[in-house]
Coordinates of C-alpha atoms and ligand atoms in Angstrom, one line a residue:
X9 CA 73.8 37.6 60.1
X10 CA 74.0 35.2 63.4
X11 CA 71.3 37.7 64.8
X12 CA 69.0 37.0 61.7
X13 CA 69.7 33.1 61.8
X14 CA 68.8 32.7 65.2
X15 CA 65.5 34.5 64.9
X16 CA 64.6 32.0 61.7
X17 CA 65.5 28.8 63.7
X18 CA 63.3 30.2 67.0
X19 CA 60.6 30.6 64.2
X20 CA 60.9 27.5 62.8
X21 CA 60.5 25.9 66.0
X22 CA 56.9 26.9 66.6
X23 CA 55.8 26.5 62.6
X24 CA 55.4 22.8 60.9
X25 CA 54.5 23.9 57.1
X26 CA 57.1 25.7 55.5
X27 CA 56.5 26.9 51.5
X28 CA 60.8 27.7 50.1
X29 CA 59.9 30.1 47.1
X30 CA 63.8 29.5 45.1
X31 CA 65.0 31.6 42.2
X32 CA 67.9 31.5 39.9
X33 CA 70.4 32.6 43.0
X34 CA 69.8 29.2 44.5
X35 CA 71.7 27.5 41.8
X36 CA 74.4 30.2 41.6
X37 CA 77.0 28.2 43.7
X38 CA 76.7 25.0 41.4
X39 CA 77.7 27.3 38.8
X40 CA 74.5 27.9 37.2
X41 CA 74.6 31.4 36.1
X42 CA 71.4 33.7 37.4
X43 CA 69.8 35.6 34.8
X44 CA 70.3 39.3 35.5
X45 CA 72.9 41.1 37.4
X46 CA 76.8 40.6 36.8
X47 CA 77.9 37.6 35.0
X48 CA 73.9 37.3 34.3
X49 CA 73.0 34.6 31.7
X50 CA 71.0 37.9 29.9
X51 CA 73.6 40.2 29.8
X52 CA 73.8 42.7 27.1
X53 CA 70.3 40.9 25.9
X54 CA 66.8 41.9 26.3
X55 CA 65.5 38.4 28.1
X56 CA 61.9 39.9 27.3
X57 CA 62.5 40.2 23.5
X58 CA 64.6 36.6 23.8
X59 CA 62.8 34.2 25.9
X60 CA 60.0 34.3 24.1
X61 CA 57.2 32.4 21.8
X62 CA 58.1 34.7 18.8
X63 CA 62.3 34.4 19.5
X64 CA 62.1 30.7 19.0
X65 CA 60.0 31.0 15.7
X66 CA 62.3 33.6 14.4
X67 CA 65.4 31.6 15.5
X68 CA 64.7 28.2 16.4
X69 CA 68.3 27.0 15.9
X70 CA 69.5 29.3 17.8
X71 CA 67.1 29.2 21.1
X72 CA 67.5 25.3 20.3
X73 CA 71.8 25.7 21.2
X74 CA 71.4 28.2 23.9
X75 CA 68.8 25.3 25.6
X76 CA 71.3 22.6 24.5
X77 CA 74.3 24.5 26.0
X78 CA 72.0 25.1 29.4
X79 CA 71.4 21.6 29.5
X80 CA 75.2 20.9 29.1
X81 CA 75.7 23.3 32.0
X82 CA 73.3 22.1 34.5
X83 CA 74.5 18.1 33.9
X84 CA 77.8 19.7 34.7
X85 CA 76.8 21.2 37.6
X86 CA 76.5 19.6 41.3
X87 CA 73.8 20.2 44.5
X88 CA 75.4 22.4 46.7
X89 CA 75.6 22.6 50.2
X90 CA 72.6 24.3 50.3
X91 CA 70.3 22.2 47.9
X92 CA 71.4 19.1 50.1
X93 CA 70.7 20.8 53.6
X94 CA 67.4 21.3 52.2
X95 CA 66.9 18.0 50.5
X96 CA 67.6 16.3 53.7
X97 CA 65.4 18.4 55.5
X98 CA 62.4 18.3 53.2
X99 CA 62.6 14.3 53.7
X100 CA 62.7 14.6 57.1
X101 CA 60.0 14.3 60.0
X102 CA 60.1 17.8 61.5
X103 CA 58.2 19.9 59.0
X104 CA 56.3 19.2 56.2
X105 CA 58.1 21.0 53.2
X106 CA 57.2 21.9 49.9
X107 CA 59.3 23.8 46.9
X108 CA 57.7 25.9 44.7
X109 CA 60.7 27.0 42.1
X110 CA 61.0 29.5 39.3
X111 CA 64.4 27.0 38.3
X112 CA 64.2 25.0 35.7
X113 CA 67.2 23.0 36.0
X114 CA 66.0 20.1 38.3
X115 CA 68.4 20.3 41.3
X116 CA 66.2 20.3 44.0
X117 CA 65.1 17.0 42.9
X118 CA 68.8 15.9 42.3
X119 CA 69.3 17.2 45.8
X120 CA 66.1 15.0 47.4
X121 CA 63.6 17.2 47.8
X122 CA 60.4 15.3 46.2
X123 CA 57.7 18.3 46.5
X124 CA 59.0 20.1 44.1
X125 CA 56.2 22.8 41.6
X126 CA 58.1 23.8 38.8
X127 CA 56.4 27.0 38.0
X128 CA 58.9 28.0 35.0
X129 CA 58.8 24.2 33.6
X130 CA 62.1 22.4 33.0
X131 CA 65.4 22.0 30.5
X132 CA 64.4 18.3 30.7
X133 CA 61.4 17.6 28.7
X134 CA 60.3 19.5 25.5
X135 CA 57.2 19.4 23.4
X136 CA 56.2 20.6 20.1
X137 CA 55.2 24.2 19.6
X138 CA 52.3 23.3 17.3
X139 CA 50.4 20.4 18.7
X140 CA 51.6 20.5 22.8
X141 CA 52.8 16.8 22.0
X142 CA 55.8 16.0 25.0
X143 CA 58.9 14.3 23.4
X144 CA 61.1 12.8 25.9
X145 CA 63.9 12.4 23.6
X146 CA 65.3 15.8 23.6
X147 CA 68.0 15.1 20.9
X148 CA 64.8 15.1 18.3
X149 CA 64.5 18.1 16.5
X150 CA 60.8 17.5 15.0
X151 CA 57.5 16.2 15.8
X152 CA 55.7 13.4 14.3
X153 CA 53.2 16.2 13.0
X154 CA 55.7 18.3 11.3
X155 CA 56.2 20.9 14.4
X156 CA 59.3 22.4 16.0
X157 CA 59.9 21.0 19.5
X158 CA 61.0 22.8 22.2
X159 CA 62.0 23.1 25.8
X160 CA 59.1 23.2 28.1
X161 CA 60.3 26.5 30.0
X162 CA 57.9 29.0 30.1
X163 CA 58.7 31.8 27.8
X164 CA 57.5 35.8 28.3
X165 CA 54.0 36.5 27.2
X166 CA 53.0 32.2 27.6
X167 CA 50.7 31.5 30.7
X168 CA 52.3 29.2 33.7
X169 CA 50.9 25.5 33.9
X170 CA 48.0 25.1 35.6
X171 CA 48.0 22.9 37.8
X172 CA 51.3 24.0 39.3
X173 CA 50.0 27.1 39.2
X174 CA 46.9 25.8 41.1
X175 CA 49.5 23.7 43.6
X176 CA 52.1 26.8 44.4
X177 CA 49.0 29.4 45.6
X178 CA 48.1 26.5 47.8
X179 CA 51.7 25.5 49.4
X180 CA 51.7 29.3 49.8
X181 CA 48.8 29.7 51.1
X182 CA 48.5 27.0 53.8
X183 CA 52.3 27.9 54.6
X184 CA 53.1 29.2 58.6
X185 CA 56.4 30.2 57.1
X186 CA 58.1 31.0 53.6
X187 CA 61.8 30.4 53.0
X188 CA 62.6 33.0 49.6
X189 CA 65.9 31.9 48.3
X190 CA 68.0 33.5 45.2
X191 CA 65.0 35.7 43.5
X192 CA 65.5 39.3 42.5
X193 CA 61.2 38.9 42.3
X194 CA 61.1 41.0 38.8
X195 CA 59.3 38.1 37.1
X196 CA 55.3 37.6 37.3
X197 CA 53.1 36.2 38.3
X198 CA 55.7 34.2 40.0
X199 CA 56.7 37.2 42.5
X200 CA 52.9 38.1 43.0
X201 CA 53.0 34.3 45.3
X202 CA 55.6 36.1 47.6
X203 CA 53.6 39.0 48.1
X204 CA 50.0 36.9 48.4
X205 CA 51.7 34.9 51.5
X206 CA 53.5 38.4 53.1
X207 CA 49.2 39.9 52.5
X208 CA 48.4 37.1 54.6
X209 CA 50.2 37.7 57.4
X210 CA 52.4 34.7 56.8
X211 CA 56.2 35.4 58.3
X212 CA 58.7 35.6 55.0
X213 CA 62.2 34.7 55.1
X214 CA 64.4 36.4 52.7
X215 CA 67.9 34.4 51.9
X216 CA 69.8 37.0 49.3
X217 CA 73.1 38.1 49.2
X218 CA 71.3 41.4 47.3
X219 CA 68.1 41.4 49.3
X220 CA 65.6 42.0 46.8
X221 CA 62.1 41.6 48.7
X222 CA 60.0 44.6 50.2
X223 CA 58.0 42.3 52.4
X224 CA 60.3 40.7 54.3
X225 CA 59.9 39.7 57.8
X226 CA 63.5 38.8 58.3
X227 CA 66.3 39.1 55.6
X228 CA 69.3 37.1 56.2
X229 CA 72.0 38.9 53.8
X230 CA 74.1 35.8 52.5
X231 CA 74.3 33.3 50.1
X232 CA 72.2 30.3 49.5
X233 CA 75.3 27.8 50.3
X234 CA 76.2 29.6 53.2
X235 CA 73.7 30.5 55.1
X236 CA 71.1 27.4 54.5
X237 CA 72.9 24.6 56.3
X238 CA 73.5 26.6 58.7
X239 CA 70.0 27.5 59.3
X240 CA 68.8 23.6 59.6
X241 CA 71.8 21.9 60.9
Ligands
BJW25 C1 71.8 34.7 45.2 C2 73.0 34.2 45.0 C3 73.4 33.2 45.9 C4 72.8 35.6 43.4 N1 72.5 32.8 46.9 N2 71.0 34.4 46.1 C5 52.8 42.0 36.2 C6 53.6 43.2 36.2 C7 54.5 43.4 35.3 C8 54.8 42.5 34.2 C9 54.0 41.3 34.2 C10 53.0 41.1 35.2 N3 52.4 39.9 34.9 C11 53.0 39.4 33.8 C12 53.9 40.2 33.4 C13 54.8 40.0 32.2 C14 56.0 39.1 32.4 C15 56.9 39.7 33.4 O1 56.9 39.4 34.6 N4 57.7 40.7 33.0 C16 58.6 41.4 33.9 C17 60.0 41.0 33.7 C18 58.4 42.9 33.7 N5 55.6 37.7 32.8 C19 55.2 36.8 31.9 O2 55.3 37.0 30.7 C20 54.8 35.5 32.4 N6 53.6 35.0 31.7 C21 52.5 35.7 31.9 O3 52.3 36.6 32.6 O4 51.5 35.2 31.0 C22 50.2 35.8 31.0 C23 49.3 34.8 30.3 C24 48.3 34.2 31.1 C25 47.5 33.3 30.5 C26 47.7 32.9 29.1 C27 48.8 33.5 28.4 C28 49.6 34.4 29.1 C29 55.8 34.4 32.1 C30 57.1 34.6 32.8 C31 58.1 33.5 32.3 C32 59.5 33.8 32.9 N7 60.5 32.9 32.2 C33 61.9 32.9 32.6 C34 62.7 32.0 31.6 C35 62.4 30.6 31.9 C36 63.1 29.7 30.8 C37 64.6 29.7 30.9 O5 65.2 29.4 32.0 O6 65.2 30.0 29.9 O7 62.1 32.4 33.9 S1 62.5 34.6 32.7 C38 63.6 34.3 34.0 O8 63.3 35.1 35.1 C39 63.4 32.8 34.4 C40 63.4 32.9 36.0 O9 62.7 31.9 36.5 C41 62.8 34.3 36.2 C42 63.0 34.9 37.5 O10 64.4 35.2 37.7 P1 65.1 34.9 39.1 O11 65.0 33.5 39.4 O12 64.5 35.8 40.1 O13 66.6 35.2 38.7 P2 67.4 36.6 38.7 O14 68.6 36.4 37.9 O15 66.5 37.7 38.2 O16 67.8 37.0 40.2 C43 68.7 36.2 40.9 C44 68.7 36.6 42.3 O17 69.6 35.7 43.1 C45 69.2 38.0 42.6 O18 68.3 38.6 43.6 C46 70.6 37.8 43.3 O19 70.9 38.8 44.2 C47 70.4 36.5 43.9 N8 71.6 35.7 44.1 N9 73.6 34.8 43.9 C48 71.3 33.5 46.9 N10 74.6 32.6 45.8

């Protein structure tokens, strides 16, 4: 792993943008579960016949706890080594950073990294299902029109918001370098932003303890916590 370590940092050195593409595995050490895999949020469920538009219809008490109980997790839950070793280094002078996250738990942000493109949404804001009205209280149930609100994730089969949409191709694509930390890349068109930046000749750095990528310049086998302060101490 040293090998692999020392390779990224000689890379860094000659590079000043640098796009860090995070998945679920990032959070992992806080004790956020990930979603597939052993001791997966999803296991023994179908995520694509439950984190869906037509689930929360169907069920939207339930979806409504399992958000509710997420949330409860994730105030819990504390930055890790690794979420700080990148926060400070984001707010630093040496490279110009930007995260582009499928998370949706807000601890990059906790962590002080203020470039932050949410491409999945966030546990922290809801809006109704109806009439796309936000509600910041997220103890309210209903809208004002009569509509179910909900979390603003981004659910199977919905389209990813625009403009952070619009924002990750471009951190990706003006990127000398991308950091991919914690994503088994199964989930699109998040995933397809990996393999846009490898197509363009752009170095990737994979960070997995179950290396998932197949365009990979490096792969440093390890966990999120472990390996990243390392990497930018
Ligand atoms: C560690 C670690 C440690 C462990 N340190 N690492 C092209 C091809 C095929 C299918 C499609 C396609 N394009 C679209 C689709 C359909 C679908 C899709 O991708 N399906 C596939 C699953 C087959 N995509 C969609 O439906 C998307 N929408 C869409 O395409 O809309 C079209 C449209 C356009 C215009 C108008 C209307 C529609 C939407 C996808 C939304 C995904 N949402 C979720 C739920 C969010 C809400 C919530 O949190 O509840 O997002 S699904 C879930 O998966 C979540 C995650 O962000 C996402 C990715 O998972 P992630 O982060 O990679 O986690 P895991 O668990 O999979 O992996 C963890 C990794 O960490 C592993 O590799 C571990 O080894 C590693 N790890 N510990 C570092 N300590």
């Amino acid at each position: 792993m040293s090998t692999e370590i020392n390779a990224v940092r000689e890379m860094l050195q000659s590079v000043e943008k640098v796009a860090v593409f995070t998945g679920a595995g990032m959070s992992a050490e806080s004790g956020i579960p990930t979603f597939r895999g052993d001791g997966g949020l999803w296991r023994g469920r179908k995520p694509e016949e439950w984190a869906t538009p037509e689930a929360f219809m169907q069920s939207p008490e339930e979806v409504r706890e399992f958000y509710q109980w997420r949330r409860g997790i994730v105030e819990e839950a504390q930055p890790h080594a690794g979420h700080l070793a990148l926060g400070n280094w984001s707010s630093g002078d040496s490279h110009h950073v930007e995260v582009v996250t499928q998370n949706v738990d807000g601890l990059h942000q906790r962590s002080g990294c203020s470039r932050v493109w949410e491409l999945h949404g966030s546990l922290w804001s809801q809006h109704c299902h109806d009439c796309g009205t936000p509600e910041s209280d997220l103890e309210k149930t209903h809208c004002p029109c009569g509509g179910r609100l909900r979390p603003s994730v981004v659910w199977f089969g919905e389209g990813l918001p625009s403009e952070v949409w619009a924002e990750s191709e471009r951190v990706m694509r003006e990127s000398e370098l991308v950091l991919v930390i914690g994503t088994s890349a199964v989930v699109y068109p998040a995933a397809g932003l990996v393999g846009m930046a490898a197509g363009a000749g752009i170095p990737v750095v994979e960070i997995n303890p179950q290396p998932a990528l197949d365009s990979q310049t490096v792969c440093i086998t390890g966990t999120a916590a472990q390996v990243i302060p390392i990497l930018l101490e």
